[in-house]
XYZ file of C-alpha atoms in Angstrom:
363
model
C 98.657 89.905 94.843
C 96.562 89.010 91.810
C 93.087 87.561 91.318
C 93.137 85.897 87.920
C 92.383 82.593 86.238
C 95.868 81.057 86.081
C 95.114 79.566 82.660
C 95.171 83.110 81.216
C 98.758 83.784 82.261
C 100.763 83.865 79.039
C 104.431 83.025 79.754
C 105.470 83.772 76.156
C 104.952 87.560 76.322
C 107.838 88.376 78.624
C 110.266 86.560 80.875
C 108.403 83.703 82.647
C 107.447 84.611 86.204
C 108.153 81.840 88.729
C 107.253 81.593 92.411
C 109.112 80.058 95.372
C 105.910 79.252 97.268
C 102.445 78.484 95.886
C 99.194 77.557 97.636
C 96.626 75.660 95.559
C 93.498 75.714 97.714
C 91.415 74.216 94.938
C 87.631 74.176 94.433
C 86.274 71.065 96.152
C 83.063 69.363 97.227
C 83.566 70.557 100.818
C 82.322 67.276 102.275
C 84.827 67.588 105.139
C 82.991 70.694 106.399
C 79.896 68.745 107.467
C 80.143 69.988 111.044
C 79.632 73.630 110.090
C 77.694 73.023 106.879
C 75.037 70.344 107.514
C 73.294 71.107 104.208
C 75.983 69.046 102.502
C 74.239 65.906 103.791
C 71.309 66.730 101.502
C 73.427 67.483 98.413
C 76.264 64.982 98.658
C 76.826 62.382 95.955
C 79.796 60.460 94.603
C 79.519 62.562 91.458
C 80.663 65.712 93.270
C 84.265 64.618 93.521
C 84.300 63.009 90.078
C 83.157 66.256 88.463
C 85.830 68.305 90.249
C 88.790 65.974 89.696
C 89.668 67.495 86.309
C 89.752 71.152 87.360
C 91.607 70.256 90.555
C 94.298 68.487 88.561
C 94.599 71.365 86.074
C 95.042 73.904 88.866
C 97.707 71.719 90.508
C 99.504 71.148 87.214
C 99.487 74.875 86.427
C 100.766 75.620 89.906
C 103.732 73.312 89.318
C 104.459 75.075 86.029
C 104.621 78.414 87.843
C 106.803 76.971 90.611
C 110.520 77.727 90.674
C 112.891 74.768 90.857
C 113.499 74.154 94.559
C 110.196 75.836 95.423
C 107.312 74.257 97.296
C 103.606 74.018 96.530
C 100.824 73.163 98.962
C 97.752 71.410 97.536
C 94.763 71.477 99.874
C 91.055 70.674 99.954
C 88.347 70.519 102.592
C 87.205 67.138 101.302
C 87.664 63.520 102.406
C 87.063 62.119 98.922
C 90.257 60.434 97.624
C 89.190 61.268 94.061
C 89.743 64.938 94.952
C 92.846 64.248 96.999
C 95.196 61.282 96.561
C 93.955 60.582 93.033
C 94.889 64.128 91.962
C 98.288 63.833 93.671
C 98.946 60.425 92.105
C 98.017 61.701 88.644
C 100.414 64.627 88.893
C 103.293 62.478 90.157
C 102.701 60.045 87.303
C 102.925 62.768 84.675
C 105.810 64.751 86.157
C 108.180 61.849 86.792
C 111.218 62.803 88.870
C 110.691 66.566 88.484
C 108.230 66.792 91.411
C 108.201 64.931 94.719
C 106.049 64.819 97.839
C 107.551 66.309 101.006
C 107.160 64.643 104.402
C 105.907 67.439 106.685
C 104.776 65.226 109.572
C 107.401 66.670 111.928
C 106.857 70.334 111.005
C 103.820 70.852 113.243
C 104.398 69.009 116.532
C 101.140 68.188 118.245
C 99.036 68.214 115.077
C 96.901 65.085 114.906
C 96.430 63.632 111.443
C 96.272 60.453 109.420
C 98.562 59.534 106.574
C 97.390 59.666 102.981
C 95.472 56.747 101.494
C 97.180 54.288 99.167
C 94.076 52.418 98.006
C 90.535 53.531 97.141
C 87.709 52.539 94.805
C 86.135 55.143 92.501
C 82.349 55.068 92.294
C 79.724 56.136 89.779
C 76.660 58.204 90.638
C 74.616 55.046 91.229
C 76.979 54.160 94.122
C 78.669 51.249 92.364
C 82.377 50.964 93.233
C 85.013 49.717 90.799
C 88.392 48.070 91.356
C 89.703 48.818 87.868
C 88.744 50.983 84.929
C 87.957 48.003 82.710
C 85.006 47.205 84.990
C 83.367 50.609 84.457
C 80.273 50.410 82.183
C 80.483 52.470 79.008
C 77.802 54.910 80.166
C 79.962 55.898 83.165
C 83.346 55.991 81.448
C 83.147 59.750 80.893
C 82.525 60.245 84.619
C 84.821 57.637 86.157
C 88.166 58.216 84.442
C 91.294 55.997 84.362
C 93.288 58.683 86.215
C 91.015 58.330 89.262
C 92.238 54.850 90.170
C 94.997 54.211 92.743
C 98.496 53.035 91.845
C 99.179 49.326 91.613
C 100.467 47.679 94.775
C 103.920 47.143 93.289
C 104.160 50.871 92.401
C 103.195 52.331 95.789
C 106.788 53.099 96.767
C 107.180 55.356 93.695
C 104.614 57.875 94.865
C 104.855 58.011 98.690
C 101.178 58.904 99.005
C 101.424 58.301 102.749
C 103.267 61.644 102.975
C 99.919 63.363 102.383
C 98.060 64.554 105.476
C 94.407 63.955 106.375
C 93.067 66.072 109.242
C 89.917 64.577 110.775
C 87.405 66.756 112.673
C 87.078 64.572 115.777
C 90.832 64.434 116.424
C 91.193 68.044 117.599
C 87.782 69.664 117.209
C 88.365 71.166 113.743
C 87.043 70.923 110.232
C 88.345 68.259 107.892
C 91.242 68.918 105.521
C 93.560 67.240 103.072
C 97.070 68.621 102.537
C 99.928 67.579 100.254
C 103.231 69.450 99.961
C 105.229 69.202 96.730
C 108.794 70.234 95.948
C 109.905 70.903 92.386
C 113.286 69.314 91.702
C 113.607 70.016 87.980
C 111.855 71.158 84.821
C 108.588 69.365 84.096
C 108.730 67.038 81.066
C 106.654 69.394 78.909
C 108.574 72.452 80.173
C 111.809 71.035 78.743
C 110.239 70.883 75.283
C 108.901 74.446 75.518
C 112.228 75.795 76.780
C 114.188 74.187 73.935
C 111.725 75.552 71.375
C 111.845 79.039 72.917
C 115.636 79.155 72.835
C 115.659 78.307 69.127
C 112.820 80.507 67.899
C 112.594 83.550 70.203
C 114.722 86.640 69.627
C 114.025 89.686 71.731
C 114.822 92.977 69.995
C 115.126 95.720 72.600
C 115.306 98.517 70.041
C 112.023 97.627 68.343
C 109.077 99.318 70.020
C 105.560 98.033 69.517
C 102.647 100.482 69.476
C 101.003 100.666 72.905
C 98.064 98.302 73.310
C 94.662 99.725 74.060
C 93.631 98.864 77.582
C 90.345 97.021 77.801
C 87.638 98.854 79.704
C 86.760 96.824 82.777
C 83.735 97.466 84.942
C 82.733 100.522 82.903
C 85.656 102.625 84.168
C 88.870 103.292 82.299
C 92.046 103.352 84.374
C 94.984 105.472 83.281
C 97.578 103.317 81.501
C 100.789 102.045 83.074
C 103.524 103.191 80.680
C 106.937 101.768 81.532
C 110.154 103.457 80.482
C 111.815 101.579 77.642
C 115.349 102.450 78.735
C 117.772 105.347 78.949
C 116.351 106.822 75.745
C 113.303 108.232 77.556
C 112.988 111.981 77.092
C 113.045 112.745 80.826
C 115.292 110.079 82.307
C 118.726 111.357 81.146
C 118.301 114.622 83.072
C 117.122 112.736 86.174
C 120.012 110.298 85.961
C 122.582 113.066 85.552
C 121.198 115.381 88.225
C 120.793 112.716 90.908
C 123.971 110.902 89.857
C 122.066 107.606 89.712
C 124.198 104.485 89.843
C 124.643 102.312 86.767
C 122.829 99.345 88.307
C 119.591 101.337 88.590
C 117.086 99.802 86.143
C 115.193 102.647 84.499
C 112.770 100.127 82.962
C 111.205 99.789 86.414
C 109.999 103.399 86.192
C 106.525 104.146 84.867
C 104.133 107.004 84.236
C 100.362 107.089 83.819
C 100.138 108.740 80.395
C 101.265 108.090 76.816
C 101.399 111.706 75.670
C 101.859 115.094 77.285
C 103.997 116.093 80.230
C 104.867 113.377 82.680
C 103.810 114.729 86.069
C 104.613 111.815 88.360
C 107.075 108.960 87.901
C 106.571 105.735 89.843
C 109.034 102.982 90.754
C 108.217 99.259 90.918
C 110.283 96.119 91.411
C 111.193 93.980 88.408
C 108.744 91.289 89.570
C 105.833 93.734 89.813
C 106.790 95.058 86.375
C 106.488 91.537 84.931
C 103.091 90.995 86.584
C 101.699 94.260 85.197
C 103.029 93.783 81.670
C 101.915 90.148 81.421
C 98.362 90.794 82.584
C 97.590 94.194 81.109
C 94.636 92.866 79.115
C 93.172 90.510 81.723
C 93.852 92.025 85.125
C 92.235 95.215 86.380
C 95.049 97.093 88.115
C 93.970 100.183 90.046
C 97.335 101.383 91.255
C 100.903 100.176 91.565
C 104.356 101.495 92.307
C 105.608 104.153 94.690
C 105.715 107.793 93.613
C 109.429 108.600 93.299
C 109.836 111.709 91.126
C 107.423 114.649 90.810
C 107.558 117.327 88.119
C 108.525 120.733 89.494
C 108.763 123.381 86.756
C 110.322 126.177 88.806
C 112.455 128.434 86.632
C 115.614 127.918 88.691
C 115.389 124.123 88.719
C 118.270 122.337 86.976
C 116.231 119.126 86.829
C 112.473 119.386 86.246
C 111.782 116.535 88.688
C 112.147 116.623 92.457
C 112.291 113.642 94.786
C 109.048 112.465 96.368
C 109.067 111.681 100.069
C 107.044 108.518 99.367
C 109.712 106.976 97.177
C 112.800 108.270 98.953
C 113.444 105.033 100.816
C 113.323 103.028 97.576
C 115.542 105.303 95.462
C 117.972 106.327 98.204
C 120.475 103.530 97.594
C 120.948 104.614 93.962
C 121.517 108.360 94.515
C 125.127 109.466 94.130
C 127.232 111.416 96.617
C 126.887 114.646 94.643
C 123.260 115.004 95.841
C 123.912 114.061 99.460
C 124.587 116.889 101.927
C 126.035 116.059 105.315
C 125.154 118.501 108.103
C 125.274 118.597 111.875
C 122.235 117.532 113.838
C 121.799 120.969 115.424
C 122.041 122.599 111.998
C 119.292 120.334 110.685
C 117.096 121.417 113.595
C 117.750 125.078 112.683
C 116.725 124.415 109.086
C 113.505 122.702 110.142
C 112.625 125.455 112.612
C 113.248 128.288 110.161
C 109.992 129.673 108.747
C 111.545 132.317 106.480
C 112.911 130.676 103.314
C 114.327 134.014 102.097
C 116.559 134.272 105.154
C 117.933 130.777 105.869
C 120.113 130.207 108.949
C 123.861 129.877 108.626
C 124.954 126.258 108.726
C 128.240 124.572 108.038
C 129.091 121.191 106.595
C 130.577 118.672 108.985
C 132.832 115.697 108.491
C 131.924 114.277 111.891
C 130.329 110.839 111.556
C 128.755 110.805 115.014
C 126.311 113.659 114.363
C 125.941 113.385 110.615
C 122.748 112.678 108.771
C 121.823 112.657 105.078
C 119.392 115.141 103.533
C 118.602 115.815 99.892
């Protein structure tokens, strides 16, 4: 989970990170919360929605860019103002063409009372004058009432299916008021196609070229230890770990990290490839306190073949990659003897078993 202005996500640094599900609960005027927030009566004006329309659209547009093809995005507000709702939806559908569509979710929540989305509305200026078309807007209001805020023409209504939006009214089921629209991404956005073609022609990733580590920005007056990912099998400690634990070839060592650039690596952590992308993309903008599960711990005993032992915390995550050479099958009663023995210099006699009914794996 991240808390970050989505405009700062730079998809050019590493492989673009896409999501199957996105919720855009955008900033809004909140005029549908009048029941619990009566102060809105004193502050409300038509300008509230007009001022928020731009940021609401940008958040929705960015959400669609981060959405995987076939994924779904929910756009929601706690406002009744169509300038914050249907106008934003209409604007996005206009600009994305056939790559995004509205989803009819009316049958997904049986019993939910709602009204369909609006197909016609009239934007208004702060002086409460309503306009049927942008050409009627006086010049002094043309920076406030924008062309994108107007509804689609009657002959174009079938293109946008705005009635698939949902309006939840407070008096229908004793709730607050909400607006909800569900989108499904069916293909690359028009501007994504251009970026993808340009990236394929100009970008070459050279795995063997290492860049000097970036200095982490101090955030909140406290410096966190860095997150240093392994660059591959050439790490100074990984070959011995791989050989000793007989790690499978499909184990991605680049998902391992330590918390220091120099000196002995004491603990090695494991993350998923998705978490790795999130950390590397947002190293300069996102304050990350901790991530990963401790998987290997340095143990410099003189008789140790490998200087790293397994950590109980990460055992469940690494278990599937450990080879048979480091798995010992013993009988259940023998395992109990081992656990009950309190004298490590005089271990009990146990014998390996090929029985599958009483076998368990230890390391």
